Amino acid sequence: MNQLGYYPNQEKIAVVDSGKVEEFVIWDAVSGEQVFVGKSLYTAKSAWSDKTRTTLDFSAVTTPGKYILKVNGASVTFLIKDSVLSPLADAALKSFYYQRTAMPIEEQYAGQWHRMAGHPDNHVLIHPSAASPDRPAGTIVSSSKGWYDAGDYNKYIVNSGYSIGLMQSIYQLFLDYFSRQKINIPESNNHTPDLLDEMQFNLDWMLTMQDPEDGGVYHKLTTPFFEGFVKPVDCKQQRYVVQKSVTAALDFAAVMAQSCRLFASYEEDYPGFSKRALLAAEKAYAWAEKHPEAYYNQNLLNQKYQPAIATGEYGDTHADDEFFWAASELYFSTGKEIYREEAIKKAPQIYTAPGWGNTFALGIFAWLQPGRELNEADRRFADSLKTELLKYADKVIEGAEQTPFHAPYGNDAKDFFWGCLAEKCMNQGVSLMYAYLLTGKDVYLTNAYRNMDYILGRNATGFCYVTGLGTKSPKHPHHRLSASDDIEDPIPGFLVGGPNPGQQDGAFYPTASPDESYVDTEDSYASNEVAINWNAALVALASSLDALAVYSVK
Ligand code: G3I
Ligand code: 9MR
């Protein structure tokens, strides 16, 4: 079951890992009264194991409260509640605060997970791959602040640009919701919404990753090798900025152009940022146009330069999607025709859900932003993007209500890979949520909720895949901050990568079955790591569903 609970009028489904259910009963946990008796809805065979699963539907129970579901001698407690996803939305965003580098994480904001500052990054070297006339190899630069990327301690422009882009796209849809959200971070009492404050902490770092001379953007800031599982304060390896790349420049340009618009209302807290961001964006874009083939390829880099770099690659061999996203954001921030032309030239033929390596959807979200004023030609173009998004959505939801977990996600072996719970399950949900906003058709939103139910427990392993939430959640994520802090529980609010039959980490997995190929051990970075882009997807879907609150009692 969804271990967090259900909105009063939300569809409520549980799945039993066996084929025979005569009937199930729901009791009010407080009064002790029986409130509902149900029969199974349908049974469905797993595509990968011999399990036949039974679906139970208790959507008819709508009164807020605490209940117990009893079936085949087992029982489980659950909640029906307004704002049931609020704690998830808040915790998901708060996770970014815990990822902050270069400052102490204080007890008043972090409780038991407070820690000392690490990685000041005020003495970073220009790697030979990043050398330029003004900054020869070995030049010392300061590149402070920003978030740790994931379970590791490095900072990658592609991934952090994408993550902010996704969250800020959602921010623009629900301004009211985000202006009220408080997650207890150091900036919570200023005039800026907490989400933007948190983004600013990383945007500030990103600005330091641009070469002031030519506008190019370094791909990442990293140690040559991954650090061990030690506290940030104990890390001593030299850090470098490495090669400028076209994808880093464009993700940077896109997110700066987007931020220029969003921060314009918050000059009081961030004076001058908006203007600086736009200048930086245009410079980075111009650099990308001059270096359209400057892909980041770590193997090639290591053949030419020392020290060799072994950390995360975030490599890519196509930049049309990044060009499209950046040109679109720049068009909406400047109104310049050249960006419009470029966006239309690079536009996708079909809709694909967003991911760190595929930013088409972020550009599409910019064009489809509700309330955006478009001239007639632009409106026609936006409509063509909308048509594709809806085609995608219709295909995704087809037959979902007959599947083992009653969800569009999780029915194809291709749904399970490194980071799939975010990059596929959540981002499919985000796309369906947009389909709902564009049409008002409930069926899209219902299916977005179904994917949320999936990660919160209605799935093949029975895990609620977010740390610190639910009754059975990951305790040993591949997360250096959680592993090195001497606190038993992992830092809360993180979505793990999820089932991954690729099993690239050599950890011991219980099975090869795609949807059960998950193990809650620290060494499993291919199924049990955390990452900012994955949490960005969680922020996006949890906040949207909570902001819409369509299934709450009105
Ligand atoms: O995209 C395809 C998908 O279309 C296909 O269906 C699926 C099935 O095989 O594969 C997908 O590709 C996978 C890709 O992740 C998805 O984005 C690759 O197999 C997989 O190897 C790749 O893993 C990436 C991993 O680094 C290894 O390069 C993850 O995306 C990426 O999130 C992860 O990022 C690391 C950073 O490098 C370092 N910091 C930690 C971070 C998280 O693990
Ligand atoms: O901890 C690293 C994780 O963040 C990356 O996603 C992963 C893949 O690049 O690599 C992890 O580091 C492992 C390294 O690749 C191999 N030796 C063991 C490291 C983890 O302990």
Coordinates of C-alpha atoms and ligand atoms in Angstrom, one line a residue:
M1 CA 0.0 0.0 0.0
N2 CA 0.9 3.6 -0.2
Q3 CA 2.4 3.8 3.3
L4 CA 1.8 7.6 3.7
G5 CA -1.9 7.4 3.2
Y6 CA -4.6 8.7 0.9
Y7 CA -6.5 12.0 0.2
P8 CA -10.2 11.5 1.1
N9 CA -11.4 11.2 -2.5
Q10 CA -8.4 9.6 -4.0
E11 CA -8.6 6.2 -5.6
K12 CA -7.5 3.7 -2.9
I13 CA -6.0 0.4 -4.0
A14 CA -4.0 -2.2 -2.1
V15 CA -2.3 -5.2 -3.7
V16 CA -1.9 -8.6 -2.1
D17 CA 1.0 -10.9 -3.1
S18 CA -1.2 -13.9 -3.5
G19 CA -3.9 -15.0 -5.9
K20 CA -6.8 -15.8 -3.6
V21 CA -8.7 -13.3 -1.6
E22 CA -12.3 -14.2 -0.6
E23 CA -12.9 -10.8 1.1
F24 CA -11.2 -8.1 2.9
V25 CA -12.4 -5.9 5.7
I26 CA -11.6 -2.3 6.9
W27 CA -11.9 -1.3 10.5
D28 CA -11.8 2.2 12.0
A29 CA -8.6 2.0 14.1
V30 CA -10.0 4.4 16.7
S31 CA -13.6 3.4 17.2
G32 CA -12.9 -0.3 16.5
E33 CA -15.9 -0.5 14.2
Q34 CA -16.0 -2.3 10.9
V35 CA -16.5 0.2 8.1
F36 CA -16.1 -1.7 4.9
V37 CA -16.2 -5.2 3.4
G38 CA -14.8 -5.7 -0.1
K39 CA -14.1 -8.4 -2.6
S40 CA -11.0 -8.4 -4.9
L41 CA -11.1 -6.2 -8.0
Y42 CA -9.0 -8.5 -10.2
T43 CA -5.9 -10.7 -10.2
A44 CA -2.9 -10.2 -12.4
K45 CA 0.1 -12.3 -13.1
S46 CA 3.6 -10.8 -12.8
A47 CA 5.5 -10.7 -16.1
W48 CA 8.7 -11.7 -14.3
S49 CA 7.9 -14.0 -11.4
D50 CA 5.4 -16.7 -10.7
K51 CA 3.4 -14.4 -8.4
T52 CA -0.2 -13.7 -9.1
R53 CA -1.4 -10.6 -7.3
T54 CA -4.8 -9.5 -6.2
T55 CA -6.0 -5.9 -6.3
L56 CA -8.3 -4.6 -3.6
D57 CA -10.3 -1.4 -4.0
F58 CA -11.5 0.6 -1.1
S59 CA -12.0 3.9 -2.7
A60 CA -15.5 4.0 -1.2
V61 CA -14.0 4.8 2.2
T62 CA -13.6 8.6 2.2
T63 CA -13.9 9.8 5.7
P64 CA -10.6 11.1 7.1
G65 CA -9.2 8.9 9.8
K66 CA -7.0 6.0 10.8
Y67 CA -8.0 2.6 9.5
I68 CA -6.9 -1.1 9.6
L69 CA -7.2 -3.2 6.5
K70 CA -7.4 -7.0 7.2
V71 CA -6.9 -9.6 4.5
N72 CA -5.9 -13.3 4.6
G73 CA -4.9 -13.0 8.3
A74 CA -2.6 -10.0 7.7
S75 CA -3.4 -6.4 8.7
V76 CA -2.0 -3.0 7.8
T77 CA -2.8 0.4 9.3
F78 CA -3.3 3.4 7.0
L79 CA -4.5 7.0 7.0
I80 CA -7.0 9.0 5.0
K81 CA -6.2 12.7 5.3
D82 CA -6.2 16.1 3.6
S83 CA -2.7 17.3 2.7
V84 CA -1.5 13.8 3.1
L85 CA 1.5 14.4 0.7
S86 CA 2.6 17.7 2.4
P87 CA 5.2 16.0 4.7
L88 CA 6.6 14.2 1.6
A89 CA 6.8 17.4 -0.5
D90 CA 8.5 19.3 2.4
A91 CA 10.9 16.5 3.2
A92 CA 11.8 16.1 -0.5
L93 CA 12.8 19.8 -0.8
K94 CA 14.5 19.8 2.6
S95 CA 16.9 17.1 1.4
F96 CA 18.6 19.8 -0.7
Y97 CA 19.5 21.7 2.4
Y98 CA 21.2 18.6 3.8
Q99 CA 23.2 18.3 0.6
R100 CA 24.6 21.8 1.0
T101 CA 28.4 22.1 0.8
A102 CA 30.7 24.6 2.4
M103 CA 28.5 25.6 5.4
P104 CA 27.7 23.9 8.7
I105 CA 24.4 22.2 8.7
E106 CA 23.0 23.4 12.0
E107 CA 20.9 21.6 14.6
Q108 CA 18.1 24.1 14.6
Y109 CA 17.4 23.3 11.0
A110 CA 18.7 19.7 10.8
G111 CA 18.0 18.2 14.2
Q112 CA 20.1 15.1 14.8
W113 CA 21.6 15.3 11.3
H114 CA 23.6 18.5 12.0
R115 CA 27.2 18.4 10.9
M116 CA 30.3 20.5 10.3
A117 CA 31.0 22.3 7.1
G118 CA 33.1 20.5 4.5
H119 CA 34.3 21.2 1.0
P120 CA 34.8 25.0 1.1
D121 CA 36.0 24.8 -2.5
N122 CA 37.9 28.0 -2.2
H123 CA 41.1 26.4 -3.5
V124 CA 40.1 24.5 -6.6
L125 CA 42.5 23.9 -9.4
I126 CA 42.0 24.3 -13.1
H127 CA 42.4 20.8 -14.6
P128 CA 44.6 20.7 -17.7
S129 CA 41.5 19.7 -19.7
A130 CA 40.0 23.1 -18.7
A131 CA 43.0 25.3 -19.3
S132 CA 42.6 28.6 -21.2
P133 CA 44.9 31.5 -21.9
D134 CA 43.7 33.4 -18.8
R135 CA 43.5 30.4 -16.6
P136 CA 46.3 28.0 -17.3
A137 CA 46.3 24.5 -15.7
G138 CA 46.9 24.7 -12.0
T139 CA 45.3 28.2 -11.6
I140 CA 43.5 28.4 -8.3
V141 CA 39.9 29.4 -8.4
S142 CA 37.2 29.7 -5.8
S143 CA 33.9 27.8 -6.6
S144 CA 32.1 27.6 -3.3
K145 CA 28.6 26.6 -2.3
G146 CA 26.2 24.4 -4.3
W147 CA 24.9 20.9 -3.4
Y148 CA 26.6 17.6 -3.3
D149 CA 25.3 15.7 -6.3
A150 CA 24.2 12.5 -4.7
G151 CA 25.8 9.8 -2.6
D152 CA 29.1 11.2 -3.7
Y153 CA 30.6 14.6 -2.9
N154 CA 31.2 16.1 -6.3
K155 CA 29.3 18.9 -8.0
Y156 CA 28.1 18.5 -11.6
I157 CA 26.7 21.3 -13.7
V158 CA 24.5 19.2 -16.0
N159 CA 22.7 17.5 -13.2
S160 CA 22.3 20.5 -11.0
G161 CA 21.1 22.7 -13.8
Y162 CA 18.6 20.0 -14.8
S163 CA 17.4 19.6 -11.2
I164 CA 16.8 23.2 -10.7
G165 CA 15.1 23.5 -14.1
L166 CA 12.6 20.8 -13.2
M167 CA 11.8 22.2 -9.8
Q168 CA 11.5 25.7 -11.0
S169 CA 9.1 24.6 -13.8
I170 CA 6.8 23.2 -11.2
Y171 CA 7.3 26.3 -9.0
Q172 CA 5.9 28.4 -11.7
L173 CA 2.7 26.4 -11.8
F174 CA 1.8 26.7 -8.1
L175 CA 3.1 30.1 -6.9
D176 CA 0.6 30.3 -4.1
Y177 CA 1.5 26.8 -2.8
F178 CA 5.2 27.5 -2.8
S179 CA 4.8 31.0 -1.2
R180 CA 3.3 29.3 1.8
Q181 CA 5.6 26.3 2.1
K182 CA 8.1 26.5 5.0
I183 CA 10.8 23.9 5.4
N184 CA 12.9 25.4 8.2
I185 CA 16.1 26.4 6.4
P186 CA 18.3 29.4 7.3
E187 CA 16.5 31.7 4.8
S188 CA 12.9 30.7 5.8
N189 CA 12.2 34.1 7.3
N190 CA 13.2 36.2 4.3
H191 CA 10.8 37.4 1.7
T192 CA 11.6 34.7 -0.9
P193 CA 9.8 31.4 -1.1
D194 CA 11.9 28.6 0.5
L195 CA 12.1 26.7 -2.8
L196 CA 13.7 29.6 -4.5
D197 CA 16.0 30.2 -1.5
E198 CA 17.2 26.6 -1.8
M199 CA 17.7 26.9 -5.5
Q200 CA 19.7 30.1 -5.0
F201 CA 22.3 28.2 -2.9
N202 CA 23.2 26.1 -5.9
L203 CA 22.7 28.9 -8.6
D204 CA 25.2 30.9 -6.7
W205 CA 27.8 28.1 -7.1
M206 CA 26.9 27.6 -10.8
L207 CA 27.8 31.2 -11.6
T208 CA 31.3 30.5 -10.4
M209 CA 31.6 27.6 -12.9
Q210 CA 31.5 30.0 -15.8
D211 CA 34.9 31.2 -17.3
P212 CA 34.5 35.0 -17.1
E213 CA 36.7 35.3 -20.2
D214 CA 34.8 33.3 -22.8
G215 CA 31.5 32.3 -21.2
G216 CA 32.2 28.6 -21.3
V217 CA 31.0 26.5 -18.3
Y218 CA 33.1 23.8 -16.7
H219 CA 31.4 20.4 -16.8
K220 CA 32.0 19.6 -13.1
L221 CA 33.9 20.2 -9.9
T222 CA 35.4 17.0 -8.7
T223 CA 38.1 15.0 -7.0
P224 CA 39.9 12.6 -9.4
F225 CA 38.6 9.6 -7.5
F226 CA 35.4 9.2 -5.4
E227 CA 36.1 9.9 -1.8
G228 CA 35.6 7.2 0.8
F229 CA 32.6 7.0 3.1
V230 CA 34.0 9.7 5.4
K231 CA 32.6 12.9 6.8
P232 CA 32.8 16.0 4.5
V233 CA 35.1 17.7 7.0
D234 CA 37.6 14.9 6.7
C235 CA 37.9 15.0 3.0
K236 CA 41.3 16.2 1.9
Q237 CA 41.6 15.2 -1.8
Q238 CA 42.4 18.1 -4.2
R239 CA 39.4 19.2 -6.2
Y240 CA 39.4 20.4 -9.9
V241 CA 37.2 22.0 -12.4
V242 CA 37.4 20.0 -15.6
Q243 CA 36.7 20.6 -19.3
K244 CA 34.0 23.0 -20.5
S245 CA 31.2 21.2 -22.2
V246 CA 28.3 22.1 -24.6
T247 CA 25.7 20.4 -22.4
A248 CA 27.0 22.1 -19.2
A249 CA 26.9 25.5 -21.0
L250 CA 23.4 25.0 -22.3
D251 CA 21.9 23.6 -19.0
F252 CA 23.5 26.5 -17.3
A253 CA 22.1 29.0 -19.9
A254 CA 18.7 27.5 -19.6
V255 CA 18.4 27.5 -15.9
M256 CA 20.0 31.0 -15.6
A257 CA 17.5 32.4 -18.1
Q258 CA 14.6 30.8 -16.2
S259 CA 16.0 32.0 -12.9
C260 CA 16.3 35.6 -14.2
R261 CA 12.5 35.7 -14.5
L262 CA 11.7 34.0 -11.3
F263 CA 14.1 36.0 -9.1
A264 CA 13.1 39.4 -10.6
S265 CA 10.4 39.6 -7.8
Y266 CA 12.9 39.0 -5.1
E267 CA 15.5 41.7 -5.6
E268 CA 15.2 42.6 -1.9
D269 CA 16.8 39.3 -0.9
Y270 CA 18.9 38.7 -4.0
P271 CA 19.9 42.2 -5.3
G272 CA 21.2 42.1 -8.8
F273 CA 20.9 38.4 -9.3
S274 CA 18.3 38.5 -11.9
K275 CA 20.3 40.7 -14.2
R276 CA 23.5 38.8 -13.6
A277 CA 21.8 35.5 -14.4
L278 CA 20.6 36.7 -17.8
L279 CA 24.0 38.1 -18.8
A280 CA 25.6 34.8 -17.7
A281 CA 23.0 32.8 -19.7
E282 CA 23.5 34.7 -22.9
K283 CA 27.2 34.4 -22.7
A284 CA 27.0 30.6 -22.0
Y285 CA 24.6 30.2 -24.9
A286 CA 27.0 32.1 -27.3
W287 CA 29.8 29.8 -26.2
A288 CA 27.7 26.7 -26.9
E289 CA 26.9 28.0 -30.4
K290 CA 30.6 28.2 -31.0
H291 CA 31.4 24.8 -29.6
P292 CA 28.3 22.7 -30.5
E293 CA 30.4 19.4 -30.4
A294 CA 32.2 20.0 -27.1
Y295 CA 30.7 16.9 -25.5
Y296 CA 32.1 15.6 -22.3
N297 CA 33.7 12.3 -22.9
Q298 CA 35.7 11.1 -19.9
N299 CA 37.6 8.3 -21.7
L300 CA 38.9 10.7 -24.3
L301 CA 39.8 13.3 -21.7
N302 CA 41.8 10.7 -19.7
Q303 CA 43.8 9.8 -22.8
K304 CA 45.1 13.3 -23.0
Y305 CA 45.3 14.8 -19.5
Q306 CA 46.5 14.1 -16.0
P307 CA 45.4 13.5 -13.3
A308 CA 42.8 11.0 -14.7
I309 CA 39.2 11.6 -13.6
A310 CA 37.1 8.6 -12.5
T311 CA 34.0 10.2 -11.1
G312 CA 30.5 10.6 -12.5
E313 CA 30.3 11.4 -16.2
Y314 CA 26.9 12.8 -17.0
G315 CA 28.1 12.3 -20.6
D316 CA 25.9 13.0 -23.6
T317 CA 26.3 12.8 -27.3
H318 CA 23.3 14.9 -28.4
A319 CA 22.7 18.5 -27.5
D320 CA 19.6 19.3 -29.5
D321 CA 17.5 18.9 -26.4
E322 CA 19.7 21.2 -24.3
F323 CA 19.7 23.7 -27.2
F324 CA 15.9 23.6 -27.4
W325 CA 15.5 24.1 -23.6
A326 CA 18.1 26.9 -23.4
A327 CA 16.8 28.7 -26.5
S328 CA 13.2 28.5 -25.3
E329 CA 14.1 29.9 -21.8
L330 CA 16.2 32.7 -23.4
Y331 CA 13.4 33.6 -25.8
F332 CA 10.9 34.0 -22.9
S333 CA 13.4 36.0 -20.9
T334 CA 14.6 38.3 -23.7
G335 CA 12.0 38.2 -26.5
K336 CA 14.8 38.0 -29.0
E337 CA 13.9 36.4 -32.4
I338 CA 17.2 34.5 -32.7
Y339 CA 16.3 32.4 -29.7
R340 CA 12.9 31.7 -31.0
E341 CA 14.2 30.6 -34.3
E342 CA 16.7 28.3 -32.7
A343 CA 14.1 26.8 -30.4
I344 CA 11.8 26.0 -33.3
K345 CA 14.7 24.6 -35.3
K346 CA 15.7 22.2 -32.4
A347 CA 12.2 21.3 -31.4
P348 CA 11.4 17.6 -30.7
Q349 CA 9.1 15.7 -33.0
I350 CA 7.6 13.7 -30.1
Y351 CA 7.2 14.2 -26.4
T352 CA 9.6 12.4 -24.0
A353 CA 9.6 12.7 -20.2
P354 CA 12.4 14.7 -18.7
G355 CA 15.7 13.3 -17.5
W356 CA 19.2 14.6 -16.8
G357 CA 20.3 13.6 -20.3
N358 CA 17.1 14.6 -22.1
T359 CA 15.8 18.2 -21.4
F360 CA 13.3 18.5 -24.2
A361 CA 10.5 18.3 -21.7
L362 CA 11.8 21.3 -19.7
G363 CA 11.7 23.4 -22.9
I364 CA 8.2 22.1 -23.6
F365 CA 7.0 23.0 -20.1
A366 CA 8.3 26.6 -20.7
W367 CA 6.2 26.8 -23.9
L368 CA 3.1 25.3 -22.2
Q369 CA 3.3 27.4 -19.1
P370 CA -0.3 28.2 -18.2
G371 CA -1.0 32.0 -18.5
R372 CA 2.0 32.6 -20.8
E373 CA 1.0 35.2 -23.4
L374 CA 1.9 34.0 -26.9
N375 CA 1.4 35.5 -30.3
E376 CA -0.5 33.5 -32.8
A377 CA 2.4 31.8 -34.5
D378 CA 3.9 30.9 -31.1
R379 CA 0.5 29.6 -29.9
R380 CA 0.4 27.3 -32.9
F381 CA 3.8 26.0 -32.1
A382 CA 2.9 25.5 -28.5
D383 CA -0.2 23.6 -29.5
S384 CA 1.8 21.2 -31.6
L385 CA 3.9 20.5 -28.5
K386 CA 0.8 20.0 -26.4
T387 CA -0.6 17.5 -29.0
E388 CA 2.5 15.4 -28.6
L389 CA 2.4 15.5 -24.8
L390 CA -1.2 14.3 -24.8
K391 CA -0.3 11.5 -27.3
Y392 CA 2.4 10.4 -24.9
A393 CA 0.0 10.6 -21.9
D394 CA -2.7 8.6 -23.6
K395 CA -0.2 5.9 -24.5
V396 CA 1.2 5.7 -21.0
I397 CA -2.1 5.3 -19.2
E398 CA -3.5 2.6 -21.6
G399 CA -4.6 -0.4 -19.6
A400 CA -3.0 0.8 -16.3
E401 CA -6.1 -0.3 -14.3
Q402 CA -5.6 -4.0 -15.2
T403 CA -1.9 -4.2 -14.2
P404 CA -0.5 -5.9 -11.1
F405 CA 0.1 -2.7 -9.3
H406 CA -2.7 -0.7 -10.8
A407 CA -0.2 1.9 -12.2
P408 CA 1.1 3.0 -15.6
Y409 CA 4.6 2.6 -14.4
G410 CA 6.3 -0.8 -13.7
N411 CA 4.9 -3.1 -16.4
D412 CA 7.7 -3.2 -18.8
A413 CA 11.3 -4.5 -18.1
K414 CA 12.5 -1.2 -19.7
D415 CA 10.9 0.6 -16.7
F416 CA 13.7 -0.6 -14.5
F417 CA 17.2 0.9 -14.7
W418 CA 19.6 3.1 -12.8
G419 CA 17.6 5.9 -11.2
C420 CA 14.3 4.6 -12.7
L421 CA 12.0 5.5 -9.8
A422 CA 12.7 9.2 -10.5
E423 CA 13.6 9.3 -14.1
K424 CA 10.8 7.1 -15.2
C425 CA 8.1 6.6 -12.5
M426 CA 8.1 10.2 -11.1
N427 CA 8.8 12.0 -14.4
Q428 CA 6.0 10.0 -16.1
G429 CA 3.8 11.2 -13.3
V430 CA 4.9 14.8 -13.8
S431 CA 4.1 14.5 -17.5
L432 CA 0.6 13.1 -16.7
M433 CA 0.1 16.0 -14.3
Y434 CA 0.9 18.5 -17.1
A435 CA -1.6 16.6 -19.3
Y436 CA -4.2 17.1 -16.6
L437 CA -3.4 20.8 -16.3
L438 CA -3.7 21.2 -20.1
T439 CA -7.0 19.3 -20.4
G440 CA -8.7 19.2 -17.0
K441 CA -9.2 15.4 -17.5
D442 CA -9.1 13.6 -14.2
V443 CA -7.8 10.3 -15.7
Y444 CA -4.4 11.8 -16.2
L445 CA -4.1 13.0 -12.6
T446 CA -5.4 9.7 -11.3
N447 CA -2.6 7.9 -13.1
A448 CA 0.0 10.4 -11.8
Y449 CA -1.3 9.5 -8.2
R450 CA -0.9 5.8 -9.1
N451 CA 2.8 6.3 -9.8
M452 CA 3.1 8.1 -6.5
D453 CA 1.4 5.2 -4.8
Y454 CA 3.9 2.9 -6.5
I455 CA 7.0 4.5 -5.0
L456 CA 5.3 4.9 -1.6
G457 CA 4.8 1.1 -1.2
R458 CA 2.4 -0.4 -3.8
N459 CA 5.1 -2.2 -5.6
A460 CA 6.9 -5.6 -5.9
T461 CA 9.3 -5.2 -2.9
G462 CA 6.8 -3.4 -0.6
F463 CA 9.3 -0.6 0.1
C464 CA 8.3 3.0 0.5
Y465 CA 11.4 4.1 -1.4
V466 CA 11.8 7.5 0.4
T467 CA 14.1 7.5 3.4
G468 CA 12.5 8.3 6.8
L469 CA 9.0 8.0 5.6
G470 CA 6.5 5.1 5.7
T471 CA 6.7 1.9 7.6
K472 CA 9.4 0.1 5.5
S473 CA 11.9 2.5 3.9
P474 CA 15.6 2.3 2.9
K475 CA 17.9 2.3 6.0
H476 CA 21.2 2.0 4.2
P477 CA 21.3 4.2 1.2
H478 CA 24.5 4.7 -0.8
H479 CA 24.9 8.2 0.6
R480 CA 28.2 9.3 2.1
L481 CA 26.5 12.0 4.3
S482 CA 24.1 9.4 5.9
A483 CA 26.8 6.8 6.2
S484 CA 29.4 8.9 7.9
D485 CA 27.3 10.8 10.4
D486 CA 27.2 8.4 13.3
I487 CA 23.4 8.6 13.3
E488 CA 21.6 5.4 12.9
D489 CA 18.8 6.6 10.7
P490 CA 19.6 7.9 7.2
I491 CA 18.9 11.6 6.5
P492 CA 15.2 11.7 5.6
G493 CA 13.4 12.7 2.5
F494 CA 15.6 11.0 -0.2
L495 CA 14.2 8.9 -3.0
V496 CA 16.6 6.0 -3.9
G497 CA 17.4 5.0 -7.5
G498 CA 15.3 1.8 -7.2
P499 CA 15.1 -1.6 -8.8
N500 CA 17.8 -2.0 -11.5
P501 CA 18.4 -5.4 -13.2
G502 CA 21.6 -3.9 -14.5
Q503 CA 23.1 -4.4 -11.1
Q504 CA 26.2 -2.5 -12.2
D505 CA 27.6 -2.3 -8.6
G506 CA 28.3 -6.0 -7.9
A507 CA 26.2 -5.9 -4.7
F508 CA 24.3 -9.0 -3.7
Y509 CA 20.8 -8.7 -5.0
P510 CA 18.0 -11.2 -3.9
T511 CA 16.8 -11.7 -7.5
A512 CA 17.2 -10.8 -11.1
S513 CA 13.5 -10.0 -11.6
P514 CA 13.4 -6.4 -12.9
D515 CA 10.9 -5.0 -10.4
E516 CA 12.5 -6.8 -7.4
S517 CA 16.1 -6.1 -8.4
Y518 CA 16.7 -3.8 -5.4
V519 CA 18.8 -4.2 -2.3
D520 CA 18.9 -1.9 0.7
T521 CA 22.6 -2.0 1.3
E522 CA 25.2 0.7 1.3
D523 CA 27.3 -0.8 -1.4
S524 CA 24.4 -0.8 -3.9
Y525 CA 25.0 2.4 -5.8
A526 CA 23.1 1.1 -8.8
S527 CA 19.8 0.6 -6.9
N528 CA 20.1 2.3 -3.5
E529 CA 21.9 5.6 -4.1
V530 CA 20.2 9.0 -3.7
A531 CA 20.7 12.0 -6.1
I532 CA 19.6 15.6 -6.5
N533 CA 18.0 15.0 -9.9
W534 CA 16.0 12.1 -8.4
N535 CA 14.8 14.2 -5.5
A536 CA 14.0 17.0 -7.9
A537 CA 11.5 14.7 -9.6
L538 CA 10.1 13.8 -6.2
V539 CA 9.7 17.4 -5.3
A540 CA 8.0 18.0 -8.6
L541 CA 5.4 15.3 -8.3
A542 CA 4.8 15.4 -4.6
S543 CA 4.3 19.2 -4.6
S544 CA 2.1 19.2 -7.6
L545 CA -0.2 16.6 -6.3
D546 CA -0.4 18.3 -2.9
A547 CA -0.8 21.8 -4.4
L548 CA -3.7 20.5 -6.6
A549 CA -5.3 18.7 -3.7
V550 CA -8.1 17.7 -6.0
Y551 CA -8.9 14.7 -4.0
S552 CA -9.1 16.6 -0.7
V553 CA -12.5 17.4 0.9
K554 CA -13.5 20.7 -0.5
Ligands
G3I1 O1 18.3 5.8 -20.5 C1 18.3 4.4 -20.7 C2 16.9 3.9 -20.8 O2 16.3 4.5 -21.9 C3 16.9 2.5 -20.9 O3 15.6 2.0 -20.9 C4 17.6 1.9 -19.7 C5 17.7 0.4 -19.7 O4 19.0 0.0 -19.7 O5 18.9 2.4 -19.6 C6 18.9 3.8 -19.5 O6 20.3 4.2 -19.3 C7 20.8 4.2 -18.0 C8 20.9 5.6 -17.6 O7 21.6 5.7 -16.4 C9 19.6 6.3 -17.4 O8 19.7 7.7 -17.2 C10 22.2 3.5 -18.0 O9 22.0 2.1 -18.3 C11 22.9 3.7 -16.7 O10 24.2 3.2 -16.8 C12 22.9 5.2 -16.4 O11 23.4 5.4 -15.1 C13 23.8 6.7 -14.7 C14 25.0 6.5 -13.7 O12 25.4 7.7 -13.2 C15 26.2 5.8 -14.4 O13 26.7 6.6 -15.4 C16 22.7 7.4 -14.1 O14 21.7 7.8 -15.0 C17 23.2 8.6 -13.3 O15 22.1 9.2 -12.6 C18 24.4 8.3 -12.4 O16 24.8 9.5 -11.9 C19 25.7 9.4 -10.8 C20 26.9 10.3 -11.1 O17 27.5 9.9 -12.2 C21 27.8 10.5 -9.9 N1 27.1 10.8 -8.7 C22 26.1 9.9 -8.4 C23 25.0 9.8 -9.5 C24 23.9 8.8 -9.1 O18 24.3 7.5 -9.2
9MR2 O1 29.9 6.3 -4.8 C1 29.9 6.4 -6.2 C2 28.5 6.7 -6.7 O2 28.2 8.0 -6.3 C3 28.5 6.6 -8.2 O3 27.1 6.7 -8.7 C4 29.0 5.2 -8.7 C5 29.1 5.1 -10.2 O4 29.8 6.1 -10.8 O5 30.3 5.0 -8.1 C6 30.4 5.0 -6.7 O6 31.7 4.8 -6.3 C7 32.1 3.5 -6.4 C8 33.1 3.4 -7.6 O7 32.5 3.6 -8.8 C9 33.8 2.0 -7.5 N1 34.4 1.8 -6.3 C10 33.4 1.8 -5.1 C11 32.7 3.2 -5.1 C12 31.6 3.2 -4.0 O8 32.1 2.8 -2.8

